[in-house]
């Protein structure tokens, strides 16, 4: 197994929107009006928005247009539970069919066009314009992906959200052309349909294939017979999920003599650096020192 890291930088337009959204998140998270519960809802909503912004323009736009799922909470404990399920990457939630949905970011509970909602919708329209040529995360990955394909690898690209996976699949289908067949699997498909979609993939060793998926495939389905590389397009906020993703191909019955794992991160989005240094690299250091994986507390 060969572990690699590579990075990207946001385009100027994407960075500008990210900065505006970050400022909005700081404002709402520090707003104490409405009591402790409303503040907690705003905090989780801001966190989900930043998470989606770091994923893709598609996930960002979807999250900006949706009301926060944490709005359903009746008290602070319920808000934390809903927020944890929607935003953090608990391995206990992998079987839930909504685990890869964009979580929603509007903390308002009133219906209609509030000033806050108008602001979020304006951000969403900006996010829509970042698809494709303004998305440096997508464009920077393509040469690395092409290199893997030329070397004979068949990679799986793991994304956090359905919207990101579908968007990446569409873009890669168009940009890779005949170099590889690209398939997308998310929790929109029932478990038996996911297995059937994998079984339908060609076994021809001469044809290259790319699977774009969410963590609905990070356990339960064997992928090692058709794939031999993993790309972490979105960093998980739980190191154990990275190990589960890698374990889909780095396992018994893998025919390739070498498995590639590419960790992909942004250097200027204020999110990936924290996740990479505080969670993933620290977890790797502990694992290498102790020889075992230590679960990360929520």
Short mmCIF file of C-alpha atoms in Angstrom, two decimals:
data_model
loop_
_atom_site.label_atom_id
_atom_site.label_comp_id
_atom_site.label_asym_id
_atom_site.label_seq_id
_atom_site.Cartn_x
_atom_site.Cartn_y
_atom_site.Cartn_z
CA UNK A 1 0.00 0.00 0.00
CA UNK A 2 1.31 3.41 -0.98
CA UNK A 3 -0.10 6.43 0.88
CA UNK A 4 0.15 9.80 -0.86
CA UNK A 5 -1.00 13.34 -0.14
CA UNK A 6 -1.70 16.16 -2.54
CA UNK A 7 -3.39 19.52 -2.20
CA UNK A 8 -5.20 22.30 -4.02
CA UNK A 9 -5.86 26.02 -3.57
CA UNK A 10 -9.22 27.69 -4.05
CA UNK A 11 -9.83 29.83 -7.11
CA UNK A 12 -10.10 33.59 -6.34
CA UNK A 13 -13.89 33.53 -6.81
CA UNK A 14 -14.30 30.47 -4.59
CA UNK A 15 -11.99 31.93 -1.95
CA UNK A 16 -13.97 35.17 -1.94
CA UNK A 17 -17.24 33.34 -1.32
CA UNK A 18 -15.63 31.09 1.29
CA UNK A 19 -14.43 34.16 3.19
CA UNK A 20 -17.90 35.75 3.10
CA UNK A 21 -19.50 32.52 4.31
CA UNK A 22 -16.89 32.20 7.07
CA UNK A 23 -17.68 35.70 8.28
CA UNK A 24 -21.40 34.86 8.23
CA UNK A 25 -20.73 31.66 10.19
CA UNK A 26 -18.80 33.59 12.85
CA UNK A 27 -21.64 36.10 13.18
CA UNK A 28 -24.39 33.52 13.56
CA UNK A 29 -22.44 31.21 15.86
CA UNK A 30 -21.72 34.07 18.28
CA UNK A 31 -25.32 35.36 18.25
CA UNK A 32 -26.78 34.75 21.73
CA UNK A 33 -30.32 35.92 20.98
CA UNK A 34 -33.20 33.51 21.52
CA UNK A 35 -31.55 31.54 24.30
CA UNK A 36 -29.14 28.63 24.52
CA UNK A 37 -31.09 26.31 22.20
CA UNK A 38 -31.25 28.79 19.33
CA UNK A 39 -27.56 29.56 19.75
CA UNK A 40 -26.79 25.84 19.59
CA UNK A 41 -28.87 25.48 16.41
CA UNK A 42 -27.04 28.41 14.82
CA UNK A 43 -23.66 26.89 15.82
CA UNK A 44 -24.40 23.53 14.18
CA UNK A 45 -25.89 25.27 11.13
CA UNK A 46 -22.75 27.36 10.68
CA UNK A 47 -20.56 24.27 11.01
CA UNK A 48 -22.58 22.35 8.43
CA UNK A 49 -22.30 25.27 6.02
CA UNK A 50 -18.50 25.43 6.32
CA UNK A 51 -18.32 21.67 5.85
CA UNK A 52 -20.35 21.86 2.64
CA UNK A 53 -18.33 24.83 1.35
CA UNK A 54 -15.15 22.76 1.68
CA UNK A 55 -16.75 19.87 -0.22
CA UNK A 56 -18.03 21.34 -3.50
CA UNK A 57 -20.08 24.15 -5.06
CA UNK A 58 -22.94 21.67 -5.46
CA UNK A 59 -23.00 20.70 -1.78
CA UNK A 60 -22.59 24.33 -0.74
CA UNK A 61 -25.52 25.50 -2.88
CA UNK A 62 -27.76 22.70 -1.62
CA UNK A 63 -26.88 23.38 2.02
CA UNK A 64 -27.40 27.12 1.63
CA UNK A 65 -30.91 26.57 0.22
CA UNK A 66 -32.08 24.12 2.89
CA UNK A 67 -33.25 24.77 6.42
CA UNK A 68 -31.07 23.23 9.09
CA UNK A 69 -32.07 19.77 10.25
CA UNK A 70 -31.10 20.83 13.77
CA UNK A 71 -34.20 23.09 13.76
CA UNK A 72 -36.22 20.05 14.79
CA UNK A 73 -34.53 19.98 18.21
CA UNK A 74 -36.58 20.68 21.32
CA UNK A 75 -33.62 21.18 23.65
CA UNK A 76 -29.84 21.55 23.60
CA UNK A 77 -29.15 17.82 23.97
CA UNK A 78 -31.40 17.06 21.00
CA UNK A 79 -29.69 19.80 18.98
CA UNK A 80 -26.30 18.26 19.67
CA UNK A 81 -27.55 14.81 18.72
CA UNK A 82 -29.08 16.02 15.45
CA UNK A 83 -26.00 18.11 14.69
CA UNK A 84 -23.66 15.22 15.38
CA UNK A 85 -25.59 12.93 13.05
CA UNK A 86 -25.79 15.51 10.27
CA UNK A 87 -22.27 16.90 10.40
CA UNK A 88 -19.82 14.68 12.28
CA UNK A 89 -18.80 11.33 10.80
CA UNK A 90 -19.79 8.77 13.38
CA UNK A 91 -19.19 5.22 12.19
CA UNK A 92 -22.40 4.29 14.00
CA UNK A 93 -24.42 6.26 11.44
CA UNK A 94 -23.08 4.60 8.29
CA UNK A 95 -26.20 2.51 7.81
CA UNK A 96 -28.54 5.51 7.87
CA UNK A 97 -29.88 6.30 4.42
CA UNK A 98 -29.73 10.08 4.99
CA UNK A 99 -26.12 10.07 6.17
CA UNK A 100 -24.74 11.64 3.01
CA UNK A 101 -27.41 14.31 2.48
CA UNK A 102 -26.45 17.98 2.63
CA UNK A 103 -27.44 19.00 6.18
CA UNK A 104 -28.99 22.42 5.57
CA UNK A 105 -27.68 25.68 6.99
CA UNK A 106 -30.61 28.07 7.52
CA UNK A 107 -31.13 28.27 11.30
CA UNK A 108 -34.40 30.21 11.04
CA UNK A 109 -37.62 28.47 12.01
CA UNK A 110 -39.98 31.09 10.55
CA UNK A 111 -41.35 30.56 7.08
CA UNK A 112 -40.85 33.19 4.40
CA UNK A 113 -38.07 35.44 3.22
CA UNK A 114 -36.16 36.69 6.25
CA UNK A 115 -33.09 38.87 5.81
CA UNK A 116 -30.97 35.91 6.90
CA UNK A 117 -32.56 33.64 4.30
CA UNK A 118 -32.09 36.21 1.55
CA UNK A 119 -28.41 36.38 2.45
CA UNK A 120 -28.04 32.60 2.27
CA UNK A 121 -29.83 32.41 -1.07
CA UNK A 122 -27.51 35.08 -2.46
CA UNK A 123 -24.56 32.95 -1.35
CA UNK A 124 -26.20 29.93 -3.05
CA UNK A 125 -26.42 31.77 -6.37
CA UNK A 126 -22.71 32.59 -6.08
CA UNK A 127 -21.94 28.94 -5.33
CA UNK A 128 -23.81 27.84 -8.45
CA UNK A 129 -21.46 29.96 -10.56
CA UNK A 130 -18.40 28.15 -9.14
CA UNK A 131 -19.15 24.80 -10.78
CA UNK A 132 -16.62 23.55 -13.30
CA UNK A 133 -13.98 26.05 -14.34
CA UNK A 134 -14.02 27.97 -11.02
CA UNK A 135 -13.69 24.80 -8.96
CA UNK A 136 -9.94 24.37 -8.48
CA UNK A 137 -10.50 21.38 -6.20
CA UNK A 138 -12.04 19.44 -9.07
CA UNK A 139 -9.66 20.68 -11.76
CA UNK A 140 -6.50 20.10 -9.72
CA UNK A 141 -7.49 16.50 -9.07
CA UNK A 142 -7.92 15.57 -12.74
CA UNK A 143 -4.17 15.28 -13.63
CA UNK A 144 -3.61 13.05 -10.57
CA UNK A 145 -6.58 10.93 -11.58
CA UNK A 146 -5.37 10.67 -15.16
CA UNK A 147 -1.96 9.59 -13.90
CA UNK A 148 -3.52 6.79 -11.84
CA UNK A 149 -5.53 5.62 -14.83
CA UNK A 150 -2.47 5.62 -17.11
CA UNK A 151 -0.60 3.50 -14.56
CA UNK A 152 -3.41 0.95 -14.71
CA UNK A 153 -5.25 1.75 -11.48
CA UNK A 154 -9.03 1.83 -11.03
CA UNK A 155 -9.79 4.40 -8.32
CA UNK A 156 -12.67 4.99 -5.94
CA UNK A 157 -13.32 8.66 -5.10
CA UNK A 158 -14.98 9.09 -1.70
CA UNK A 159 -17.12 12.22 -1.18
CA UNK A 160 -19.01 13.33 1.92
CA UNK A 161 -22.26 14.47 0.31
CA UNK A 162 -24.57 13.10 -2.39
CA UNK A 163 -24.52 16.43 -4.20
CA UNK A 164 -20.72 16.42 -4.35
CA UNK A 165 -20.55 12.83 -5.62
CA UNK A 166 -23.10 13.45 -8.38
CA UNK A 167 -21.45 16.71 -9.41
CA UNK A 168 -17.95 15.17 -9.49
CA UNK A 169 -19.26 12.19 -11.47
CA UNK A 170 -20.89 14.45 -14.08
CA UNK A 171 -17.77 16.60 -14.46
CA UNK A 172 -15.40 13.62 -14.70
CA UNK A 173 -17.62 11.87 -17.24
CA UNK A 174 -17.38 14.92 -19.46
CA UNK A 175 -13.69 15.69 -18.86
CA UNK A 176 -12.22 12.18 -18.93
CA UNK A 177 -14.09 11.16 -22.06
CA UNK A 178 -13.14 7.69 -23.25
CA UNK A 179 -10.20 7.40 -20.84
CA UNK A 180 -12.43 5.73 -18.24
CA UNK A 181 -16.03 4.86 -17.46
CA UNK A 182 -17.32 6.81 -14.44
CA UNK A 183 -20.00 5.48 -12.10
CA UNK A 184 -21.70 7.19 -9.15
CA UNK A 185 -23.19 5.40 -6.12
CA UNK A 186 -24.81 7.18 -3.15
CA UNK A 187 -27.56 6.39 -0.67
CA UNK A 188 -30.11 7.44 -3.29
CA UNK A 189 -29.75 3.79 -4.33
CA UNK A 190 -31.05 1.04 -2.07
CA UNK A 191 -28.34 -1.32 -0.69
CA UNK A 192 -29.24 -4.10 -3.12
CA UNK A 193 -29.09 -1.66 -6.04
CA UNK A 194 -25.62 -0.53 -4.96
CA UNK A 195 -24.38 -4.13 -5.03
CA UNK A 196 -25.99 -4.69 -8.41
CA UNK A 197 -24.37 -1.53 -9.81
CA UNK A 198 -20.94 -2.84 -8.72
CA UNK A 199 -21.61 -6.27 -10.22
CA UNK A 200 -22.51 -4.64 -13.55
CA UNK A 201 -19.08 -3.03 -13.89
CA UNK A 202 -16.85 -4.54 -16.54
CA UNK A 203 -14.29 -7.15 -15.52
CA UNK A 204 -12.16 -6.33 -18.57
CA UNK A 205 -8.67 -5.64 -17.22
CA UNK A 206 -7.89 -3.38 -20.18
CA UNK A 207 -10.76 -0.95 -19.49
CA UNK A 208 -10.30 1.71 -16.81
CA UNK A 209 -13.09 2.61 -14.41
CA UNK A 210 -13.69 5.28 -11.77
CA UNK A 211 -16.23 4.96 -8.97
CA UNK A 212 -17.45 8.16 -7.29
CA UNK A 213 -19.34 7.43 -4.11
CA UNK A 214 -20.21 8.51 -0.59
CA UNK A 215 -19.52 6.69 2.67
CA UNK A 216 -22.55 4.49 2.03
CA UNK A 217 -19.94 2.22 0.38
CA UNK A 218 -17.28 2.47 3.08
CA UNK A 219 -18.44 -0.80 4.62
CA UNK A 220 -20.55 -3.81 3.70
CA UNK A 221 -19.69 -4.16 0.00
CA UNK A 222 -16.48 -5.70 -1.26
CA UNK A 223 -14.80 -3.54 -3.86
CA UNK A 224 -11.29 -5.00 -3.94
CA UNK A 225 -11.92 -7.15 -7.03
CA UNK A 226 -12.69 -4.17 -9.29
CA UNK A 227 -10.76 -1.29 -7.68
CA UNK A 228 -7.24 -0.81 -6.34
CA UNK A 229 -6.94 2.88 -5.43
CA UNK A 230 -8.77 5.23 -3.05
CA UNK A 231 -9.00 9.02 -3.29
CA UNK A 232 -10.30 10.89 -0.24
CA UNK A 233 -11.90 13.79 -2.14
CA UNK A 234 -13.49 15.03 1.08
CA UNK A 235 -11.61 14.53 4.32
CA UNK A 236 -13.67 12.65 6.86
CA UNK A 237 -13.94 14.25 10.29
CA UNK A 238 -13.45 10.80 11.81
CA UNK A 239 -10.14 8.98 11.10
CA UNK A 240 -11.86 5.62 11.42
CA UNK A 241 -13.88 6.37 8.30
CA UNK A 242 -10.66 6.87 6.33
CA UNK A 243 -9.57 3.42 7.43
CA UNK A 244 -12.94 1.97 6.44
CA UNK A 245 -12.70 3.60 3.01
CA UNK A 246 -9.17 2.27 2.49
CA UNK A 247 -10.29 -1.14 3.67
CA UNK A 248 -12.68 -1.46 0.73
CA UNK A 249 -9.70 -2.14 -1.56
CA UNK A 250 -6.76 -2.88 0.76
CA UNK A 251 -7.98 -6.31 1.83
CA UNK A 252 -7.88 -10.05 1.14
CA UNK A 253 -8.56 -10.98 -2.52
CA UNK A 254 -7.04 -7.76 -3.85
CA UNK A 255 -5.38 -8.83 -7.10
CA UNK A 256 -3.15 -5.81 -7.56
CA UNK A 257 0.36 -5.96 -6.08
CA UNK A 258 0.08 -2.30 -5.08
CA UNK A 259 -2.79 -0.26 -3.67
CA UNK A 260 -2.74 3.55 -3.86
CA UNK A 261 -4.37 5.84 -1.29
CA UNK A 262 -4.50 9.57 -2.05
CA UNK A 263 -5.47 12.03 0.68
CA UNK A 264 -6.63 15.25 -0.97
CA UNK A 265 -6.95 18.52 0.92
CA UNK A 266 -7.20 22.28 0.55
CA UNK A 267 -4.47 24.53 1.90
CA UNK A 268 -6.51 27.73 2.15
CA UNK A 269 -10.08 26.84 3.09
CA UNK A 270 -9.59 27.03 6.91
CA UNK A 271 -11.26 23.64 7.36
CA UNK A 272 -9.08 20.92 5.84
CA UNK A 273 -5.92 22.03 7.64
CA UNK A 274 -7.56 21.60 11.04
CA UNK A 275 -9.01 18.21 10.14
CA UNK A 276 -5.75 16.99 8.61
CA UNK A 277 -3.41 18.08 11.39
CA UNK A 278 -5.59 17.67 14.48
CA UNK A 279 -7.46 14.51 13.53
CA UNK A 280 -5.96 12.51 10.68
CA UNK A 281 -2.21 12.97 11.14
CA UNK A 282 -2.42 12.76 14.93
CA UNK A 283 -4.47 9.58 14.63
CA UNK A 284 -1.89 8.13 12.22
CA UNK A 285 0.96 8.98 14.64
CA UNK A 286 -0.83 7.30 17.55
CA UNK A 287 -1.63 4.23 15.43
CA UNK A 288 1.97 3.89 14.28
CA UNK A 289 3.25 4.25 17.85
CA UNK A 290 0.79 1.85 19.50
CA UNK A 291 0.02 -0.48 16.62
CA UNK A 292 -3.73 -0.03 17.14
CA UNK A 293 -6.32 2.50 16.03
CA UNK A 294 -7.68 4.65 18.84
CA UNK A 295 -11.31 5.79 18.36
CA UNK A 296 -11.64 9.56 18.33
CA UNK A 297 -14.13 10.97 20.86
CA UNK A 298 -16.94 13.07 19.41
#
